[in-house]
Amino acid sequence: MLTAAAATEKGIHLRNQDAYLCLPGRGLFAVADGVTTGGRSERASKAAIDAVRNSKELAAAFAKAHARIRQLKDAGSTTLTACTIRGTRLEFVHVGDSALLLVRDRVLQLTREHAQPGSNLLTQVVGKGGIRPQQGAATLRKGDILLLLTDGVTKHLDEEELLALARTLRVQLLPKALLARARTKPKLYEDDKTAVAVRIG
């Protein structure tokens, strides 16, 4: 059994450029963060999420999203992190700097950032250039919590904070709490923030 919840909020952008998918009945979850390049990158993140929703395989969804966004005018590009859960089997595909985290006795980041070290410059995005998505799998246990987060959250919360919130709050309350905690941190600008939380068993 999966219990899941999600939350998103707009930062300083005119429109929220984040998008998410939270379908516990299908064991399907994703987050996307539109990359601002002067266009309307919320179109890119929405197209990416739509591709995940409408595809049977994650790898195929990424290929479809990449092709579709390249066809859209002024859509920019997007990060995309998506996963499926079938029983205790987790499979994921990832491009960009959003994150998939496994919370157990500690916080384990399953995805790696496609970004230049010490920089916000992404080396891979869906909808621009070539992509080589990271693919991975893991075996889950009862009580595990998965977090899919855009960088508006991950850049401002450390492992200790994530672990404390995940251990003390019900999953239904966790996404909004993560956004609220990230909002309190000093920053140069207020980015869009999205969190999806999934509890196993």
PDB file of C-alpha atoms in Angstrom:
ATOM      1  CA  MET A   1       0.000   0.000   0.000  1.00  0.00           C
ATOM      2  CA  LEU A   2       1.222   3.473  -0.879  1.00  0.00           C
ATOM      3  CA  THR A   3       0.278   6.677   0.906  1.00  0.00           C
ATOM      4  CA  ALA A   4       1.237   9.843  -0.937  1.00  0.00           C
ATOM      5  CA  ALA A   5       0.777  13.594  -0.986  1.00  0.00           C
ATOM      6  CA  ALA A   6       2.155  16.541  -2.940  1.00  0.00           C
ATOM      7  CA  ALA A   7       2.407  20.312  -2.748  1.00  0.00           C
ATOM      8  CA  THR A   8       3.734  23.080  -4.957  1.00  0.00           C
ATOM      9  CA  GLU A   9       3.970  26.848  -4.717  1.00  0.00           C
ATOM     10  CA  LYS A  10       5.068  29.665  -6.976  1.00  0.00           C
ATOM     11  CA  GLY A  11       8.149  31.721  -6.229  1.00  0.00           C
ATOM     12  CA  ILE A  12       8.961  35.060  -7.839  1.00  0.00           C
ATOM     13  CA  HIS A  13       8.097  33.895 -11.344  1.00  0.00           C
ATOM     14  CA  LEU A  14       4.920  35.124 -12.983  1.00  0.00           C
ATOM     15  CA  ARG A  15       3.832  31.496 -13.315  1.00  0.00           C
ATOM     16  CA  ASN A  16       4.763  28.380 -11.383  1.00  0.00           C
ATOM     17  CA  GLN A  17       7.317  26.634 -13.593  1.00  0.00           C
ATOM     18  CA  ASP A  18       7.227  23.453 -11.509  1.00  0.00           C
ATOM     19  CA  ALA A  19       4.843  20.573 -12.170  1.00  0.00           C
ATOM     20  CA  TYR A  20       4.278  17.211 -10.527  1.00  0.00           C
ATOM     21  CA  LEU A  21       2.515  13.874 -10.794  1.00  0.00           C
ATOM     22  CA  CYS A  22       1.240  11.970  -7.762  1.00  0.00           C
ATOM     23  CA  LEU A  23      -0.718   8.836  -8.653  1.00  0.00           C
ATOM     24  CA  PRO A  24      -0.414   6.307  -5.805  1.00  0.00           C
ATOM     25  CA  GLY A  25      -3.011   4.053  -7.410  1.00  0.00           C
ATOM     26  CA  ARG A  26      -0.662   3.573 -10.364  1.00  0.00           C
ATOM     27  CA  GLY A  27       2.523   3.747  -8.325  1.00  0.00           C
ATOM     28  CA  LEU A  28       3.611   6.643 -10.528  1.00  0.00           C
ATOM     29  CA  PHE A  29       5.249   9.852  -9.333  1.00  0.00           C
ATOM     30  CA  ALA A  30       7.236  12.689 -10.914  1.00  0.00           C
ATOM     31  CA  VAL A  31       8.448  16.256 -10.514  1.00  0.00           C
ATOM     32  CA  ALA A  32       9.594  18.676 -13.208  1.00  0.00           C
ATOM     33  CA  ASP A  33      11.171  22.114 -12.896  1.00  0.00           C
ATOM     34  CA  GLY A  34      10.989  24.341 -15.952  1.00  0.00           C
ATOM     35  CA  VAL A  35      14.318  25.994 -16.731  1.00  0.00           C
ATOM     36  CA  THR A  36      14.014  29.726 -17.241  1.00  0.00           C
ATOM     37  CA  THR A  37      15.552  30.730 -20.561  1.00  0.00           C
ATOM     38  CA  GLY A  38      13.360  33.664 -21.507  1.00  0.00           C
ATOM     39  CA  GLY A  39      10.510  31.475 -22.718  1.00  0.00           C
ATOM     40  CA  ARG A  40       7.537  29.970 -20.946  1.00  0.00           C
ATOM     41  CA  SER A  41       9.218  27.021 -19.318  1.00  0.00           C
ATOM     42  CA  GLU A  42       6.058  26.039 -17.452  1.00  0.00           C
ATOM     43  CA  ARG A  43       4.982  24.616 -20.808  1.00  0.00           C
ATOM     44  CA  ALA A  44       8.050  22.374 -20.781  1.00  0.00           C
ATOM     45  CA  SER A  45       7.451  21.062 -17.271  1.00  0.00           C
ATOM     46  CA  LYS A  46       3.781  20.406 -18.021  1.00  0.00           C
ATOM     47  CA  ALA A  47       4.644  18.572 -21.251  1.00  0.00           C
ATOM     48  CA  ALA A  48       7.148  16.426 -19.369  1.00  0.00           C
ATOM     49  CA  ILE A  49       4.616  15.464 -16.707  1.00  0.00           C
ATOM     50  CA  ASP A  50       2.004  14.724 -19.372  1.00  0.00           C
ATOM     51  CA  ALA A  51       4.463  12.405 -21.116  1.00  0.00           C
ATOM     52  CA  VAL A  52       5.066  10.460 -17.900  1.00  0.00           C
ATOM     53  CA  ARG A  53       1.339  10.210 -17.210  1.00  0.00           C
ATOM     54  CA  ASN A  54       0.563   8.932 -20.704  1.00  0.00           C
ATOM     55  CA  SER A  55       3.449   6.489 -21.189  1.00  0.00           C
ATOM     56  CA  LYS A  56       3.754   2.880 -20.079  1.00  0.00           C
ATOM     57  CA  GLU A  57       7.532   3.016 -19.646  1.00  0.00           C
ATOM     58  CA  LEU A  58       9.566   5.755 -17.976  1.00  0.00           C
ATOM     59  CA  ALA A  59      12.405   5.707 -20.505  1.00  0.00           C
ATOM     60  CA  ALA A  60       9.891   6.109 -23.325  1.00  0.00           C
ATOM     61  CA  ALA A  61       8.257   8.978 -21.450  1.00  0.00           C
ATOM     62  CA  PHE A  62      11.544  10.867 -21.288  1.00  0.00           C
ATOM     63  CA  ALA A  63      12.132  10.387 -25.013  1.00  0.00           C
ATOM     64  CA  LYS A  64       8.609  11.579 -25.796  1.00  0.00           C
ATOM     65  CA  ALA A  65       8.925  14.579 -23.496  1.00  0.00           C
ATOM     66  CA  HIS A  66      12.271  15.557 -25.013  1.00  0.00           C
ATOM     67  CA  ALA A  67      10.884  15.412 -28.553  1.00  0.00           C
ATOM     68  CA  ARG A  68       7.645  17.188 -27.672  1.00  0.00           C
ATOM     69  CA  ILE A  69       9.290  20.086 -25.848  1.00  0.00           C
ATOM     70  CA  ARG A  70      11.714  20.649 -28.715  1.00  0.00           C
ATOM     71  CA  GLN A  71       8.658  21.104 -30.965  1.00  0.00           C
ATOM     72  CA  LEU A  72       7.002  23.676 -28.711  1.00  0.00           C
ATOM     73  CA  LYS A  73       7.691  27.323 -29.426  1.00  0.00           C
ATOM     74  CA  ASP A  74       9.394  29.249 -26.601  1.00  0.00           C
ATOM     75  CA  ALA A  75       8.868  26.363 -24.167  1.00  0.00           C
ATOM     76  CA  GLY A  76      12.425  26.322 -22.875  1.00  0.00           C
ATOM     77  CA  SER A  77      13.391  23.093 -21.141  1.00  0.00           C
ATOM     78  CA  THR A  78      12.874  21.265 -17.871  1.00  0.00           C
ATOM     79  CA  THR A  79      14.288  18.902 -15.325  1.00  0.00           C
ATOM     80  CA  LEU A  80      12.381  15.644 -14.898  1.00  0.00           C
ATOM     81  CA  THR A  81      12.552  13.041 -12.150  1.00  0.00           C
ATOM     82  CA  ALA A  82      10.071  10.170 -12.275  1.00  0.00           C
ATOM     83  CA  CYS A  83       9.614   6.826 -10.567  1.00  0.00           C
ATOM     84  CA  THR A  84       7.367   3.790 -10.467  1.00  0.00           C
ATOM     85  CA  ILE A  85       6.697   1.533  -7.486  1.00  0.00           C
ATOM     86  CA  ARG A  86       5.524  -2.046  -7.987  1.00  0.00           C
ATOM     87  CA  GLY A  87       5.375  -3.914  -4.696  1.00  0.00           C
ATOM     88  CA  THR A  88       8.810  -3.374  -3.169  1.00  0.00           C
ATOM     89  CA  ARG A  89      10.458  -2.567  -6.503  1.00  0.00           C
ATOM     90  CA  LEU A  90      11.369   1.057  -7.217  1.00  0.00           C
ATOM     91  CA  GLU A  91      12.492   2.125 -10.665  1.00  0.00           C
ATOM     92  CA  PHE A  92      13.402   5.689 -11.585  1.00  0.00           C
ATOM     93  CA  VAL A  93      14.627   7.849 -14.451  1.00  0.00           C
ATOM     94  CA  HIS A  94      16.111  11.315 -14.000  1.00  0.00           C
ATOM     95  CA  VAL A  95      17.485  14.349 -15.841  1.00  0.00           C
ATOM     96  CA  GLY A  96      18.497  17.657 -14.244  1.00  0.00           C
ATOM     97  CA  ASP A  97      18.855  18.836 -10.654  1.00  0.00           C
ATOM     98  CA  SER A  98      15.590  17.818  -9.040  1.00  0.00           C
ATOM     99  CA  ALA A  99      16.023  14.923  -6.608  1.00  0.00           C
ATOM    100  CA  LEU A 100      14.667  11.537  -5.599  1.00  0.00           C
ATOM    101  CA  LEU A 101      15.482  10.775  -1.969  1.00  0.00           C
ATOM    102  CA  LEU A 102      14.975   7.604   0.051  1.00  0.00           C
ATOM    103  CA  VAL A 103      14.368   8.230   3.751  1.00  0.00           C
ATOM    104  CA  ARG A 104      15.089   5.206   5.929  1.00  0.00           C
ATOM    105  CA  ASP A 105      17.486   5.416   8.891  1.00  0.00           C
ATOM    106  CA  ARG A 106      19.123   8.250   6.987  1.00  0.00           C
ATOM    107  CA  VAL A 107      18.485  10.211   3.793  1.00  0.00           C
ATOM    108  CA  LEU A 108      19.914   8.656   0.642  1.00  0.00           C
ATOM    109  CA  GLN A 109      19.879  10.646  -2.592  1.00  0.00           C
ATOM    110  CA  LEU A 110      19.199   8.181  -5.403  1.00  0.00           C
ATOM    111  CA  THR A 111      19.633  10.687  -8.218  1.00  0.00           C
ATOM    112  CA  ARG A 112      22.714  12.668  -9.150  1.00  0.00           C
ATOM    113  CA  GLU A 113      22.645  16.289 -10.244  1.00  0.00           C
ATOM    114  CA  HIS A 114      23.294  16.942 -13.904  1.00  0.00           C
ATOM    115  CA  ALA A 115      25.031  20.233 -13.187  1.00  0.00           C
ATOM    116  CA  GLN A 116      28.513  21.660 -13.308  1.00  0.00           C
ATOM    117  CA  PRO A 117      30.243  21.401  -9.903  1.00  0.00           C
ATOM    118  CA  GLY A 118      29.638  24.480  -7.778  1.00  0.00           C
ATOM    119  CA  SER A 119      27.317  25.960 -10.385  1.00  0.00           C
ATOM    120  CA  ASN A 120      23.621  26.211 -11.171  1.00  0.00           C
ATOM    121  CA  LEU A 121      24.398  25.526 -14.834  1.00  0.00           C
ATOM    122  CA  LEU A 122      22.726  22.272 -15.839  1.00  0.00           C
ATOM    123  CA  THR A 123      24.541  19.856 -18.114  1.00  0.00           C
ATOM    124  CA  GLN A 124      21.353  18.012 -19.118  1.00  0.00           C
ATOM    125  CA  VAL A 125      17.757  19.173 -19.461  1.00  0.00           C
ATOM    126  CA  VAL A 126      14.739  17.661 -21.146  1.00  0.00           C
ATOM    127  CA  GLY A 127      13.900  19.555 -24.333  1.00  0.00           C
ATOM    128  CA  LYS A 128      17.333  20.907 -25.211  1.00  0.00           C
ATOM    129  CA  GLY A 129      20.494  19.319 -26.568  1.00  0.00           C
ATOM    130  CA  GLY A 130      21.095  15.634 -26.037  1.00  0.00           C
ATOM    131  CA  ILE A 131      20.092  13.731 -22.924  1.00  0.00           C
ATOM    132  CA  ARG A 132      21.355  10.573 -21.259  1.00  0.00           C
ATOM    133  CA  PRO A 133      18.899  10.019 -18.426  1.00  0.00           C
ATOM    134  CA  GLN A 134      20.075   8.376 -15.245  1.00  0.00           C
ATOM    135  CA  GLN A 135      18.186   5.131 -14.665  1.00  0.00           C
ATOM    136  CA  GLY A 136      18.147   3.172 -11.439  1.00  0.00           C
ATOM    137  CA  ALA A 137      16.287   0.779  -9.203  1.00  0.00           C
ATOM    138  CA  ALA A 138      16.064  -0.110  -5.523  1.00  0.00           C
ATOM    139  CA  THR A 139      14.294  -2.510  -3.203  1.00  0.00           C
ATOM    140  CA  LEU A 140      11.976  -0.774  -0.765  1.00  0.00           C
ATOM    141  CA  ARG A 141      10.945  -1.731   2.763  1.00  0.00           C
ATOM    142  CA  LYS A 142       7.797  -1.109   4.740  1.00  0.00           C
ATOM    143  CA  GLY A 143       8.071   2.306   6.360  1.00  0.00           C
ATOM    144  CA  ASP A 144      10.379   3.785   3.730  1.00  0.00           C
ATOM    145  CA  ILE A 145       9.564   7.292   2.553  1.00  0.00           C
ATOM    146  CA  LEU A 146      10.395   8.584  -0.915  1.00  0.00           C
ATOM    147  CA  LEU A 147      10.718  12.298  -1.590  1.00  0.00           C
ATOM    148  CA  LEU A 148      10.703  13.852  -5.056  1.00  0.00           C
ATOM    149  CA  LEU A 149      11.821  17.466  -4.722  1.00  0.00           C
ATOM    150  CA  THR A 150      12.641  20.362  -7.010  1.00  0.00           C
ATOM    151  CA  ASP A 151      15.704  22.453  -6.220  1.00  0.00           C
ATOM    152  CA  GLY A 152      13.592  25.172  -4.635  1.00  0.00           C
ATOM    153  CA  VAL A 153      13.391  22.735  -1.717  1.00  0.00           C
ATOM    154  CA  THR A 154      16.640  20.759  -1.857  1.00  0.00           C
ATOM    155  CA  LYS A 155      18.892  23.815  -1.964  1.00  0.00           C
ATOM    156  CA  HIS A 156      17.592  25.014   1.386  1.00  0.00           C
ATOM    157  CA  LEU A 157      17.065  21.886   3.508  1.00  0.00           C
ATOM    158  CA  ASP A 158      19.867  19.666   4.761  1.00  0.00           C
ATOM    159  CA  GLU A 159      19.700  15.953   5.556  1.00  0.00           C
ATOM    160  CA  GLU A 160      19.060  16.538   9.255  1.00  0.00           C
ATOM    161  CA  GLU A 161      16.032  18.737   8.550  1.00  0.00           C
ATOM    162  CA  LEU A 162      14.622  16.359   5.955  1.00  0.00           C
ATOM    163  CA  LEU A 163      15.037  13.384   8.276  1.00  0.00           C
ATOM    164  CA  ALA A 164      13.459  15.165  11.243  1.00  0.00           C
ATOM    165  CA  LEU A 165      10.399  16.245   9.268  1.00  0.00           C
ATOM    166  CA  ALA A 166       9.961  12.836   7.634  1.00  0.00           C
ATOM    167  CA  ARG A 167      10.166  11.050  10.986  1.00  0.00           C
ATOM    168  CA  THR A 168       7.754  13.295  12.850  1.00  0.00           C
ATOM    169  CA  LEU A 169       5.034  14.125  10.311  1.00  0.00           C
ATOM    170  CA  ARG A 170       2.445  12.029   8.558  1.00  0.00           C
ATOM    171  CA  VAL A 171       3.062  11.779   4.831  1.00  0.00           C
ATOM    172  CA  GLN A 172      -0.121  13.745   4.149  1.00  0.00           C
ATOM    173  CA  LEU A 173       1.413  16.749   5.942  1.00  0.00           C
ATOM    174  CA  LEU A 174       5.007  16.355   4.837  1.00  0.00           C
ATOM    175  CA  PRO A 175       5.065  18.125   1.438  1.00  0.00           C
ATOM    176  CA  LYS A 176       3.564  21.365   2.740  1.00  0.00           C
ATOM    177  CA  ALA A 177       5.871  21.266   5.752  1.00  0.00           C
ATOM    178  CA  LEU A 178       8.916  20.898   3.513  1.00  0.00           C
ATOM    179  CA  LEU A 179       7.836  23.886   1.435  1.00  0.00           C
ATOM    180  CA  ALA A 180       7.160  25.946   4.541  1.00  0.00           C
ATOM    181  CA  ARG A 181      10.584  25.151   6.006  1.00  0.00           C
ATOM    182  CA  ALA A 182      12.348  25.988   2.740  1.00  0.00           C
ATOM    183  CA  ARG A 183      10.442  29.266   2.596  1.00  0.00           C
ATOM    184  CA  THR A 184      11.961  30.396   5.904  1.00  0.00           C
ATOM    185  CA  LYS A 185      15.550  30.146   4.680  1.00  0.00           C
ATOM    186  CA  PRO A 186      17.474  33.226   3.506  1.00  0.00           C
ATOM    187  CA  LYS A 187      18.007  33.210  -0.235  1.00  0.00           C
ATOM    188  CA  LEU A 188      18.789  35.476  -3.172  1.00  0.00           C
ATOM    189  CA  TYR A 189      15.379  34.873  -4.699  1.00  0.00           C
ATOM    190  CA  GLU A 190      12.256  32.825  -4.020  1.00  0.00           C
ATOM    191  CA  ASP A 191      12.209  29.859  -6.392  1.00  0.00           C
ATOM    192  CA  ASP A 192       9.203  27.705  -7.205  1.00  0.00           C
ATOM    193  CA  LYS A 193       9.018  24.781  -4.797  1.00  0.00           C
ATOM    194  CA  THR A 194       7.513  21.305  -5.215  1.00  0.00           C
ATOM    195  CA  ALA A 195       7.511  18.209  -3.025  1.00  0.00           C
ATOM    196  CA  VAL A 196       5.988  14.763  -3.486  1.00  0.00           C
ATOM    197  CA  ALA A 197       6.124  12.334  -0.546  1.00  0.00           C
ATOM    198  CA  VAL A 198       5.359   8.606  -0.711  1.00  0.00           C
ATOM    199  CA  ARG A 199       5.233   6.168   2.215  1.00  0.00           C
ATOM    200  CA  ILE A 200       5.613   2.439   1.624  1.00  0.00           C
ATOM    201  CA  GLY A 201       3.245   0.155   3.576  1.00  0.00           C
TER     202      GLY A 201
END
